[in-house]
């Protein structure tokens, strides 16, 4: 199946309130351009260098989402154009994003990554850590970032009950944290669900899905 067909199959089934992030990591620009020509404007990458290179080569009306783990010393490379940094899991990162956003005279939207998986390997903060950040005076001073939602990575499993538990946990966290509204925080987005489980994620409250292989095909990390 072609990228265009895959994309149309997915978007035609999505409710209007669900945003599709096309996860294009490891894929060549020609593949991304096919998705672009089919109407896709939001792309997700997990490596800053790769995202920067693709951004330089592609049309400028694309929204680039950083969905991977972010290294603080590399934020500067994407600060001029990134539209959403999804994997923010500590306060120091927010501070550095704010600092780089000031240099470009812009506000950078961020999602706080909450740990919902049972695996140790997944990044993310606890509910309490998120509360502590949003409550802090220091956070409110960061005027060039805006926290617009939460992001979660579920356990790598096909156990539906487990996935449902983790997705529901993120939605409940979202509902609890929603009350923390400040100039730089207004939670609107729940980013969860990938190729294998996005339908379940939407049933559990997702408003943003990150889909890669169901659009672009399997990734080959060896080439
Ligand atoms: C790779 C990746 C995805 C997409 O995974 P698929 O299974 O290919 O849809 C989603 N979210 C994150 C954070 C990823 O790194």
XYZ file of C-alpha atoms and ligand atoms in Angstrom:
238
model
C 0.000 0.000 0.000
C 1.181 3.488 -0.767
C 1.856 6.192 1.793
C -1.014 8.222 0.356
C -3.449 5.315 0.706
C -2.294 4.536 4.244
C -2.634 8.157 5.255
C -6.096 8.528 3.751
C -7.252 5.332 5.445
C -6.210 6.664 8.821
C -7.373 10.276 8.497
C -10.769 9.301 7.079
C -11.474 7.407 10.311
C -10.363 10.104 12.713
C -12.716 12.386 14.578
C -12.026 16.050 13.933
C -10.655 16.652 17.423
C -7.868 14.086 17.023
C -4.587 15.390 15.592
C -2.443 13.009 13.572
C 1.310 13.340 13.889
C 2.995 11.452 11.036
C 6.082 9.903 12.610
C 8.692 10.016 9.866
C 11.895 9.103 11.740
C 14.440 7.175 9.630
C 12.361 7.777 6.459
C 13.731 9.699 3.456
C 12.442 13.147 2.486
C 10.809 11.640 -0.615
C 8.500 9.602 1.636
C 7.646 12.648 3.727
C 6.941 14.611 0.561
C 4.450 11.997 -0.554
C 2.612 12.422 2.744
C 2.881 16.197 2.389
C 1.333 16.072 -1.071
C -1.492 13.974 0.369
C -2.208 16.826 2.775
C -0.217 15.917 5.890
C 1.336 18.942 7.600
C 2.434 17.631 11.008
C 5.518 15.430 11.193
C 7.182 13.883 14.232
C 10.874 13.076 14.531
C 12.842 11.674 17.462
C 16.332 12.958 16.585
C 17.031 16.663 16.493
C 19.708 16.466 13.792
C 17.454 14.499 11.470
C 14.558 16.878 12.054
C 16.747 19.908 11.322
C 17.916 18.411 8.025
C 14.379 17.540 6.932
C 13.095 20.949 7.980
C 15.715 22.609 5.779
C 14.726 20.553 2.749
C 10.962 20.674 3.057
C 8.142 23.240 2.678
C 7.939 25.756 5.468
C 4.271 25.301 6.330
C 5.079 22.001 8.059
C 4.727 21.727 11.832
C 7.636 19.769 13.292
C 7.125 17.869 16.534
C 10.042 16.553 18.551
C 8.706 13.295 19.968
C 11.913 11.723 21.264
C 14.005 12.154 24.333
C 15.501 15.642 24.265
C 19.108 16.388 25.151
C 19.425 19.812 26.663
C 22.531 20.820 24.700
C 20.771 20.222 21.365
C 17.651 22.323 21.934
C 19.338 25.301 20.301
C 19.366 23.591 16.908
C 15.591 23.317 16.704
C 14.522 26.348 18.737
C 13.908 28.546 15.698
C 11.279 26.321 14.123
C 10.036 23.406 16.270
C 6.309 23.721 16.864
C 5.850 21.235 19.715
C 8.349 19.468 21.963
C 6.495 16.421 23.220
C 8.942 14.642 25.478
C 9.678 17.159 28.212
C 10.311 15.210 31.382
C 12.168 17.561 33.697
C 12.282 21.175 34.773
C 15.838 21.843 33.583
C 14.712 21.016 30.071
C 11.868 23.536 30.293
C 14.325 26.161 31.491
C 16.660 25.554 28.569
C 13.794 25.516 26.041
C 12.662 28.844 27.483
C 16.171 30.259 27.196
C 16.500 29.232 23.557
C 12.978 30.453 22.744
C 13.900 33.909 24.086
C 16.813 34.054 21.626
C 14.370 33.556 18.780
C 11.745 35.820 20.279
C 9.092 33.118 20.244
C 7.066 30.887 22.486
C 7.694 27.159 22.218
C 4.850 24.791 23.028
C 5.695 21.735 25.123
C 4.010 18.613 26.416
C 5.028 17.147 29.748
C 5.864 13.483 29.370
C 4.251 11.430 32.110
C 5.554 7.962 32.860
C 2.679 5.560 32.264
C 4.517 2.394 31.230
C 5.558 -0.314 33.626
C 8.884 -0.741 31.819
C 11.895 1.012 33.306
C 13.215 2.118 29.939
C 10.507 4.652 29.222
C 11.212 8.251 30.134
C 8.731 10.460 31.879
C 7.858 12.100 35.166
C 5.424 11.087 37.870
C 2.148 12.933 38.439
C 3.645 14.455 41.557
C 6.687 15.777 39.709
C 4.377 17.406 37.159
C 2.302 18.987 39.930
C 5.446 20.285 41.610
C 6.629 21.900 38.391
C 3.301 23.496 37.511
C 2.919 24.795 41.068
C 6.349 26.334 41.299
C 7.132 30.019 41.139
C 10.135 29.266 38.934
C 7.902 27.672 36.325
C 5.666 30.712 36.091
C 8.694 32.834 35.306
C 9.288 30.909 32.065
C 7.435 33.236 29.743
C 8.690 31.832 26.433
C 7.341 28.333 26.825
C 3.787 27.105 27.025
C 2.762 23.726 28.380
C -0.171 22.712 26.204
C -0.706 19.122 27.276
C 0.641 15.759 28.321
C 2.333 12.951 26.439
C 2.677 9.285 27.309
C 4.371 6.174 25.964
C 2.610 2.945 26.844
C 4.362 -0.336 27.548
C 5.448 -2.294 24.472
C 2.817 -5.018 24.705
C -0.283 -6.274 22.951
C -2.063 -6.837 26.257
C -5.101 -4.604 25.740
C -6.043 -4.491 29.397
C -2.591 -3.237 30.306
C -2.608 -0.614 27.538
C -6.065 0.532 28.547
C -4.925 0.933 32.122
C -1.950 3.051 31.078
C -3.883 5.233 28.625
C -6.631 5.802 31.184
C -3.999 6.747 33.731
C -2.765 9.527 31.426
C -6.288 10.846 30.836
C -6.939 10.880 34.584
C -3.678 12.717 35.164
C -4.689 15.224 32.493
C -8.048 15.788 34.196
C -6.329 16.391 37.524
C -3.662 18.726 36.163
C -6.075 20.721 34.003
C -6.800 22.965 36.958
C -3.254 24.375 36.841
C -3.879 27.235 34.483
C -1.309 29.966 34.238
C -0.060 32.285 31.500
C 2.301 29.565 30.352
C 0.160 26.513 30.989
C -3.144 25.448 29.533
C -3.570 21.726 29.092
C -5.469 20.838 25.927
C -3.632 17.923 24.353
C -3.341 14.289 25.391
C -0.721 12.724 23.125
C -0.878 8.934 23.232
C -1.314 6.062 20.800
C 0.914 4.733 18.010
C 0.357 2.486 14.971
C -0.630 -0.616 16.900
C -2.835 0.966 19.522
C -4.073 4.403 18.439
C -7.725 3.344 18.239
C -7.642 2.106 21.819
C -5.801 5.276 22.854
C -8.533 7.436 21.299
C -11.192 5.404 23.097
C -9.309 6.172 26.314
C -9.176 9.919 25.666
C -6.289 10.636 23.294
C -6.507 13.845 21.254
C -3.166 13.432 19.467
C -1.854 10.204 17.969
C 1.696 9.579 16.777
C 1.643 7.123 13.888
C 4.707 5.977 11.966
C 4.824 2.475 10.498
C 1.123 2.342 9.596
C 1.768 5.296 7.281
C 5.342 4.846 6.069
C 5.836 1.097 6.500
C 8.252 -0.689 8.777
C 11.451 1.058 9.746
C 14.769 -0.521 8.917
C 17.332 0.651 11.425
C 20.173 -1.208 9.735
C 20.442 0.930 6.621
C 8.470 5.837 16.720
C 7.513 6.504 17.644
C 6.124 6.486 17.378
C 5.497 5.785 16.195
O 5.619 4.403 16.255
P 4.857 3.444 15.214
O 4.669 2.192 15.955
O 5.749 3.308 14.031
O 3.564 4.097 14.853
C 5.301 7.165 18.260
N 5.788 7.825 19.337
C 7.099 7.868 19.601
C 7.565 8.614 20.799
C 7.999 7.213 18.783
O 9.308 7.259 19.063
